């Protein structure tokens, strides 16, 4: 038990190391290109490739996990997961557009760079984070510490990972981000558990990122707000509604949406039995 706990802790550090290294190598490789669209594509492929290579080698040699054990060697995600992936960002964005006062601003026209970035920002984080957190870490902890710990521990770590993205952190934003980040990670963990695969989570995670932090549409302060073609500027400055300096992903409407989705996944799990 102690040995397995040590390996779990070691794996946490390895995963954070893989994230840093793959991000660094991706940025290094993409720096050789001047065209922004090409830069995004190169970064995405290199970031994913390095993370997958390092993760698979570590999982196979140290954790003795196969691709099937990680949840990679599985069938194509069912339609329900694609549906959830589309509904989640639509519910959150739709709430703000319909019920929260704001002003829609169009800054420029949609071009190939905007489209490429929006796709890449979704796929990059979707594949890498699901592979590392819900593929390797969740599945190894599930076998050594049980399902409950395997859901909770990686989820809290996933939230902590995103705290580093805060530019001007304050206690309210950090609290909201820790709560929202943990909940959405619990959601992804449950999806990985019920589907016995990382790919449904990859689909939902990627669609969410593309819709919420892409450059086509953004709501006050979220993702790439400053570069978005369509921007919805909220009149409210309330952190619970705006998500503070992180954006609407950490706001109360998103938190409620995550909770609702978790209940749906729990229902699907029970029905599957």
mmCIF file of C-alpha atoms in Angstrom:
data_model
loop_
_atom_site.group_PDB
_atom_site.id
_atom_site.type_symbol
_atom_site.label_atom_id
_atom_site.label_comp_id
_atom_site.label_asym_id
_atom_site.label_seq_id
_atom_site.Cartn_x
_atom_site.Cartn_y
_atom_site.Cartn_z
ATOM 1 C CA UNK A 1 0.000 0.000 0.000
ATOM 2 C CA UNK A 2 2.795 2.422 0.922
ATOM 3 C CA UNK A 3 4.678 1.580 -2.270
ATOM 4 C CA UNK A 4 1.596 2.217 -4.390
ATOM 5 C CA UNK A 5 0.977 5.523 -2.610
ATOM 6 C CA UNK A 6 4.558 6.584 -3.349
ATOM 7 C CA UNK A 7 4.057 5.704 -7.025
ATOM 8 C CA UNK A 8 0.809 7.711 -7.085
ATOM 9 C CA UNK A 9 2.602 10.763 -5.700
ATOM 10 C CA UNK A 10 5.473 10.225 -8.132
ATOM 11 C CA UNK A 11 2.977 10.000 -10.992
ATOM 12 C CA UNK A 12 1.474 13.371 -10.050
ATOM 13 C CA UNK A 13 4.895 15.027 -10.371
ATOM 14 C CA UNK A 14 5.607 13.173 -13.605
ATOM 15 C CA UNK A 15 2.329 14.360 -15.128
ATOM 16 C CA UNK A 16 2.967 17.982 -14.206
ATOM 17 C CA UNK A 17 6.473 17.571 -15.632
ATOM 18 C CA UNK A 18 5.109 16.159 -18.895
ATOM 19 C CA UNK A 19 2.724 19.111 -19.171
ATOM 20 C CA UNK A 20 5.568 21.590 -18.741
ATOM 21 C CA UNK A 21 7.951 19.813 -21.107
ATOM 22 C CA UNK A 22 5.404 19.236 -23.879
ATOM 23 C CA UNK A 23 4.272 22.862 -23.642
ATOM 24 C CA UNK A 24 7.881 24.096 -23.799
ATOM 25 C CA UNK A 25 8.796 21.875 -26.763
ATOM 26 C CA UNK A 26 5.591 22.886 -28.552
ATOM 27 C CA UNK A 27 6.379 26.572 -28.125
ATOM 28 C CA UNK A 28 9.981 25.978 -29.188
ATOM 29 C CA UNK A 29 8.978 24.146 -32.373
ATOM 30 C CA UNK A 30 6.276 26.659 -33.324
ATOM 31 C CA UNK A 31 8.621 29.631 -32.827
ATOM 32 C CA UNK A 32 10.317 28.866 -36.171
ATOM 33 C CA UNK A 33 7.202 29.854 -38.131
ATOM 34 C CA UNK A 34 5.923 33.371 -38.783
ATOM 35 C CA UNK A 35 2.444 32.454 -40.003
ATOM 36 C CA UNK A 36 0.128 32.391 -36.976
ATOM 37 C CA UNK A 37 -2.114 29.621 -38.308
ATOM 38 C CA UNK A 38 0.899 27.390 -38.969
ATOM 39 C CA UNK A 39 2.269 28.257 -35.522
ATOM 40 C CA UNK A 40 -0.938 27.073 -33.843
ATOM 41 C CA UNK A 41 -0.982 23.838 -35.846
ATOM 42 C CA UNK A 42 2.682 23.027 -35.164
ATOM 43 C CA UNK A 43 2.323 23.765 -31.446
ATOM 44 C CA UNK A 44 -0.782 21.571 -31.184
ATOM 45 C CA UNK A 45 0.756 18.558 -32.932
ATOM 46 C CA UNK A 46 4.076 18.813 -31.089
ATOM 47 C CA UNK A 47 2.434 19.445 -27.688
ATOM 48 C CA UNK A 48 0.126 16.451 -28.112
ATOM 49 C CA UNK A 49 2.818 14.236 -29.632
ATOM 50 C CA UNK A 50 5.397 14.854 -26.898
ATOM 51 C CA UNK A 51 2.813 14.449 -24.113
ATOM 52 C CA UNK A 52 1.479 11.184 -25.569
ATOM 53 C CA UNK A 53 4.946 9.762 -26.161
ATOM 54 C CA UNK A 54 6.249 10.577 -22.676
ATOM 55 C CA UNK A 55 3.003 9.520 -21.000
ATOM 56 C CA UNK A 56 2.736 6.188 -22.814
ATOM 57 C CA UNK A 57 6.377 5.317 -22.118
ATOM 58 C CA UNK A 58 5.999 6.145 -18.405
ATOM 59 C CA UNK A 59 2.693 4.274 -18.139
ATOM 60 C CA UNK A 60 4.081 1.183 -19.842
ATOM 61 C CA UNK A 61 7.495 1.000 -18.170
ATOM 62 C CA UNK A 62 6.690 2.220 -14.651
ATOM 63 C CA UNK A 63 2.946 1.767 -14.103
ATOM 64 C CA UNK A 64 2.697 -1.360 -16.298
ATOM 65 C CA UNK A 65 -0.367 0.059 -18.073
ATOM 66 C CA UNK A 66 -1.317 -0.736 -21.656
ATOM 67 C CA UNK A 67 -3.175 1.593 -24.042
ATOM 68 C CA UNK A 68 -6.354 -0.285 -23.140
ATOM 69 C CA UNK A 69 -5.680 0.247 -19.428
ATOM 70 C CA UNK A 70 -5.295 3.984 -20.070
ATOM 71 C CA UNK A 71 -8.595 4.052 -21.947
ATOM 72 C CA UNK A 72 -7.129 4.862 -25.362
ATOM 73 C CA UNK A 73 -7.750 1.608 -27.186
ATOM 74 C CA UNK A 74 -11.510 1.935 -27.391
ATOM 75 C CA UNK A 75 -14.261 2.553 -29.919
ATOM 76 C CA UNK A 76 -15.301 5.944 -31.292
ATOM 77 C CA UNK A 77 -17.316 8.044 -28.770
ATOM 78 C CA UNK A 78 -21.084 7.542 -28.920
ATOM 79 C CA UNK A 79 -23.438 10.314 -30.041
ATOM 80 C CA UNK A 80 -24.529 11.127 -26.504
ATOM 81 C CA UNK A 81 -21.051 12.418 -25.641
ATOM 82 C CA UNK A 82 -20.980 14.651 -28.694
ATOM 83 C CA UNK A 83 -24.402 15.923 -27.682
ATOM 84 C CA UNK A 84 -23.254 16.735 -24.141
ATOM 85 C CA UNK A 85 -20.166 18.434 -25.565
ATOM 86 C CA UNK A 86 -22.337 20.727 -27.677
ATOM 87 C CA UNK A 87 -25.000 21.378 -25.036
ATOM 88 C CA UNK A 88 -22.695 22.403 -22.153
ATOM 89 C CA UNK A 89 -21.131 25.520 -23.740
ATOM 90 C CA UNK A 90 -24.449 26.413 -25.383
ATOM 91 C CA UNK A 91 -26.222 26.377 -22.008
ATOM 92 C CA UNK A 92 -23.620 28.606 -20.344
ATOM 93 C CA UNK A 93 -23.235 31.045 -23.243
ATOM 94 C CA UNK A 94 -26.987 31.073 -23.836
ATOM 95 C CA UNK A 95 -27.641 31.990 -20.209
ATOM 96 C CA UNK A 96 -25.461 35.090 -20.466
ATOM 97 C CA UNK A 97 -26.846 36.154 -23.842
ATOM 98 C CA UNK A 98 -30.456 35.740 -22.714
ATOM 99 C CA UNK A 99 -30.443 36.757 -19.057
ATOM 100 C CA UNK A 100 -27.376 38.876 -18.313
ATOM 101 C CA UNK A 101 -27.165 42.445 -19.515
ATOM 102 C CA UNK A 102 -24.307 43.094 -21.898
ATOM 103 C CA UNK A 103 -23.258 44.441 -25.275
ATOM 104 C CA UNK A 104 -22.312 42.361 -28.331
ATOM 105 C CA UNK A 105 -19.324 43.763 -30.189
ATOM 106 C CA UNK A 106 -17.940 42.637 -33.534
ATOM 107 C CA UNK A 107 -14.253 43.535 -33.866
ATOM 108 C CA UNK A 108 -13.261 41.947 -37.179
ATOM 109 C CA UNK A 109 -14.198 39.221 -39.644
ATOM 110 C CA UNK A 110 -13.632 35.501 -39.164
ATOM 111 C CA UNK A 111 -10.505 34.333 -40.975
ATOM 112 C CA UNK A 112 -8.462 31.168 -41.292
ATOM 113 C CA UNK A 113 -6.221 32.091 -38.342
ATOM 114 C CA UNK A 114 -9.233 32.500 -36.048
ATOM 115 C CA UNK A 115 -10.690 29.153 -37.164
ATOM 116 C CA UNK A 116 -7.379 27.302 -36.814
ATOM 117 C CA UNK A 117 -6.735 28.740 -33.346
ATOM 118 C CA UNK A 118 -10.253 27.902 -32.162
ATOM 119 C CA UNK A 119 -9.871 24.289 -33.287
ATOM 120 C CA UNK A 120 -6.320 23.924 -31.959
ATOM 121 C CA UNK A 121 -7.007 25.443 -28.531
ATOM 122 C CA UNK A 122 -9.765 22.887 -28.089
ATOM 123 C CA UNK A 123 -7.910 19.815 -29.320
ATOM 124 C CA UNK A 124 -4.602 20.596 -27.607
ATOM 125 C CA UNK A 125 -5.857 20.817 -24.027
ATOM 126 C CA UNK A 126 -8.636 18.306 -24.645
ATOM 127 C CA UNK A 127 -6.318 15.500 -25.709
ATOM 128 C CA UNK A 128 -3.347 16.202 -23.420
ATOM 129 C CA UNK A 129 -5.239 16.881 -20.183
ATOM 130 C CA UNK A 130 -7.695 14.021 -20.631
ATOM 131 C CA UNK A 131 -4.885 11.613 -21.490
ATOM 132 C CA UNK A 132 -2.778 12.579 -18.476
ATOM 133 C CA UNK A 133 -5.424 13.226 -15.816
ATOM 134 C CA UNK A 134 -8.277 10.898 -16.779
ATOM 135 C CA UNK A 135 -6.201 8.345 -18.662
ATOM 136 C CA UNK A 136 -3.070 7.732 -16.627
ATOM 137 C CA UNK A 137 -3.650 9.340 -13.202
ATOM 138 C CA UNK A 138 -7.345 8.525 -12.714
ATOM 139 C CA UNK A 139 -7.042 4.936 -13.897
ATOM 140 C CA UNK A 140 -3.925 4.115 -11.915
ATOM 141 C CA UNK A 141 -5.353 5.671 -8.744
ATOM 142 C CA UNK A 142 -8.618 3.805 -9.301
ATOM 143 C CA UNK A 143 -6.736 0.511 -9.176
ATOM 144 C CA UNK A 144 -4.605 1.479 -6.161
ATOM 145 C CA UNK A 145 -6.700 3.903 -4.059
ATOM 146 C CA UNK A 146 -10.246 3.170 -5.258
ATOM 147 C CA UNK A 147 -12.751 5.124 -7.346
ATOM 148 C CA UNK A 148 -13.551 7.858 -4.810
ATOM 149 C CA UNK A 149 -9.927 8.932 -4.321
ATOM 150 C CA UNK A 150 -9.261 8.518 -8.039
ATOM 151 C CA UNK A 151 -12.043 11.001 -8.790
ATOM 152 C CA UNK A 152 -11.261 13.548 -6.064
ATOM 153 C CA UNK A 153 -7.440 13.767 -6.022
ATOM 154 C CA UNK A 154 -6.820 14.298 -9.772
ATOM 155 C CA UNK A 155 -9.768 16.709 -9.871
ATOM 156 C CA UNK A 156 -8.314 18.965 -7.170
ATOM 157 C CA UNK A 157 -4.928 18.804 -8.900
ATOM 158 C CA UNK A 158 -6.602 19.704 -12.198
ATOM 159 C CA UNK A 159 -8.092 22.811 -10.576
ATOM 160 C CA UNK A 160 -4.703 23.753 -9.095
ATOM 161 C CA UNK A 161 -3.167 23.422 -12.554
ATOM 162 C CA UNK A 162 -5.459 26.180 -13.820
ATOM 163 C CA UNK A 163 -4.763 28.496 -10.886
ATOM 164 C CA UNK A 164 -1.360 29.128 -12.435
ATOM 165 C CA UNK A 165 -3.132 30.772 -15.411
ATOM 166 C CA UNK A 166 -4.448 33.593 -13.219
ATOM 167 C CA UNK A 167 -2.810 36.906 -14.048
ATOM 168 C CA UNK A 168 -4.062 38.913 -11.078
ATOM 169 C CA UNK A 169 -5.224 36.331 -8.526
ATOM 170 C CA UNK A 170 -7.513 37.320 -5.677
ATOM 171 C CA UNK A 171 -9.196 35.201 -3.021
ATOM 172 C CA UNK A 172 -12.628 35.272 -4.687
ATOM 173 C CA UNK A 173 -11.326 34.208 -8.092
ATOM 174 C CA UNK A 174 -9.109 31.490 -6.619
ATOM 175 C CA UNK A 175 -12.033 30.112 -4.583
ATOM 176 C CA UNK A 176 -14.340 30.122 -7.610
ATOM 177 C CA UNK A 177 -11.665 28.541 -9.802
ATOM 178 C CA UNK A 178 -10.857 25.800 -7.296
ATOM 179 C CA UNK A 179 -14.561 24.960 -6.964
ATOM 180 C CA UNK A 180 -15.359 25.111 -10.673
ATOM 181 C CA UNK A 181 -12.120 23.401 -11.735
ATOM 182 C CA UNK A 182 -12.644 20.551 -9.286
ATOM 183 C CA UNK A 183 -16.268 20.075 -10.328
ATOM 184 C CA UNK A 184 -15.576 20.039 -14.067
ATOM 185 C CA UNK A 185 -12.707 17.593 -13.479
ATOM 186 C CA UNK A 186 -15.041 15.359 -11.442
ATOM 187 C CA UNK A 187 -17.408 15.514 -14.399
ATOM 188 C CA UNK A 188 -14.660 14.412 -16.804
ATOM 189 C CA UNK A 189 -13.548 11.660 -14.403
ATOM 190 C CA UNK A 190 -17.081 10.268 -14.160
ATOM 191 C CA UNK A 191 -17.397 10.372 -17.951
ATOM 192 C CA UNK A 192 -14.109 8.486 -18.265
ATOM 193 C CA UNK A 193 -15.303 5.940 -15.704
ATOM 194 C CA UNK A 194 -18.735 5.294 -17.163
ATOM 195 C CA UNK A 195 -17.499 5.162 -20.771
ATOM 196 C CA UNK A 196 -14.329 3.205 -19.913
ATOM 197 C CA UNK A 197 -12.500 5.498 -22.312
ATOM 198 C CA UNK A 198 -10.746 8.878 -22.398
ATOM 199 C CA UNK A 199 -12.215 9.817 -25.796
ATOM 200 C CA UNK A 200 -15.680 10.997 -24.691
ATOM 201 C CA UNK A 201 -13.926 13.350 -22.264
ATOM 202 C CA UNK A 202 -11.607 14.491 -25.052
ATOM 203 C CA UNK A 203 -14.611 15.315 -27.243
ATOM 204 C CA UNK A 204 -16.482 17.235 -24.516
ATOM 205 C CA UNK A 205 -13.351 19.010 -23.246
ATOM 206 C CA UNK A 206 -12.296 20.022 -26.767
ATOM 207 C CA UNK A 207 -15.729 21.323 -27.759
ATOM 208 C CA UNK A 208 -15.966 23.291 -24.501
ATOM 209 C CA UNK A 209 -12.558 24.920 -24.963
ATOM 210 C CA UNK A 210 -13.194 25.786 -28.598
ATOM 211 C CA UNK A 211 -16.552 27.350 -27.779
ATOM 212 C CA UNK A 212 -15.601 29.192 -24.580
ATOM 213 C CA UNK A 213 -11.962 30.200 -25.061
ATOM 214 C CA UNK A 214 -11.665 30.179 -28.842
ATOM 215 C CA UNK A 215 -11.409 33.331 -30.947
ATOM 216 C CA UNK A 216 -14.821 33.229 -32.621
ATOM 217 C CA UNK A 217 -16.949 34.253 -29.628
ATOM 218 C CA UNK A 218 -16.044 35.220 -26.064
ATOM 219 C CA UNK A 219 -17.794 36.633 -23.009
ATOM 220 C CA UNK A 220 -16.143 39.303 -20.822
ATOM 221 C CA UNK A 221 -12.730 38.249 -19.634
ATOM 222 C CA UNK A 222 -12.970 34.614 -20.745
ATOM 223 C CA UNK A 223 -10.220 32.855 -22.640
ATOM 224 C CA UNK A 224 -9.026 34.928 -25.573
ATOM 225 C CA UNK A 225 -11.434 37.791 -25.002
ATOM 226 C CA UNK A 226 -9.053 40.390 -26.444
ATOM 227 C CA UNK A 227 -8.698 38.496 -29.744
ATOM 228 C CA UNK A 228 -12.276 37.252 -30.241
ATOM 229 C CA UNK A 229 -14.225 38.278 -33.328
ATOM 230 C CA UNK A 230 -17.516 38.519 -31.412
ATOM 231 C CA UNK A 231 -17.314 39.775 -27.830
ATOM 232 C CA UNK A 232 -20.159 39.965 -25.356
ATOM 233 C CA UNK A 233 -19.195 42.583 -22.797
ATOM 234 C CA UNK A 234 -21.043 42.062 -19.525
ATOM 235 C CA UNK A 235 -22.411 45.117 -17.742
ATOM 236 C CA UNK A 236 -22.014 43.394 -14.371
ATOM 237 C CA UNK A 237 -18.709 43.433 -12.469
ATOM 238 C CA UNK A 238 -19.868 40.858 -9.909
ATOM 239 C CA UNK A 239 -17.179 38.161 -9.626
ATOM 240 C CA UNK A 240 -19.754 35.444 -9.016
ATOM 241 C CA UNK A 241 -21.290 36.258 -12.393
ATOM 242 C CA UNK A 242 -18.104 37.024 -14.325
ATOM 243 C CA UNK A 243 -15.782 34.460 -12.746
ATOM 244 C CA UNK A 244 -13.382 37.184 -11.651
ATOM 245 C CA UNK A 245 -10.098 37.435 -13.508
ATOM 246 C CA UNK A 246 -10.412 33.877 -14.870
ATOM 247 C CA UNK A 247 -13.654 34.327 -16.778
ATOM 248 C CA UNK A 248 -17.086 32.718 -16.977
ATOM 249 C CA UNK A 249 -15.707 29.165 -16.765
ATOM 250 C CA UNK A 250 -15.277 29.802 -13.037
ATOM 251 C CA UNK A 251 -18.537 31.720 -12.524
ATOM 252 C CA UNK A 252 -21.621 30.477 -10.685
ATOM 253 C CA UNK A 253 -23.685 29.760 -13.876
ATOM 254 C CA UNK A 254 -20.901 27.463 -15.109
ATOM 255 C CA UNK A 255 -20.598 25.811 -11.687
ATOM 256 C CA UNK A 256 -24.341 25.067 -11.690
ATOM 257 C CA UNK A 257 -24.014 23.660 -15.216
ATOM 258 C CA UNK A 258 -21.172 21.356 -14.132
ATOM 259 C CA UNK A 259 -23.270 20.123 -11.191
ATOM 260 C CA UNK A 260 -26.222 19.463 -13.494
ATOM 261 C CA UNK A 261 -24.016 17.530 -15.907
ATOM 262 C CA UNK A 262 -22.566 15.482 -13.037
ATOM 263 C CA UNK A 263 -26.087 14.475 -11.987
ATOM 264 C CA UNK A 264 -26.836 13.431 -15.575
ATOM 265 C CA UNK A 265 -23.683 11.290 -15.695
ATOM 266 C CA UNK A 266 -24.542 9.669 -12.347
ATOM 267 C CA UNK A 267 -28.008 8.883 -13.725
ATOM 268 C CA UNK A 268 -26.452 7.327 -16.859
ATOM 269 C CA UNK A 269 -24.123 5.274 -14.662
ATOM 270 C CA UNK A 270 -27.021 3.886 -12.637
ATOM 271 C CA UNK A 271 -29.045 3.162 -15.752
ATOM 272 C CA UNK A 272 -26.058 1.339 -17.279
ATOM 273 C CA UNK A 273 -26.057 -1.071 -14.314
#
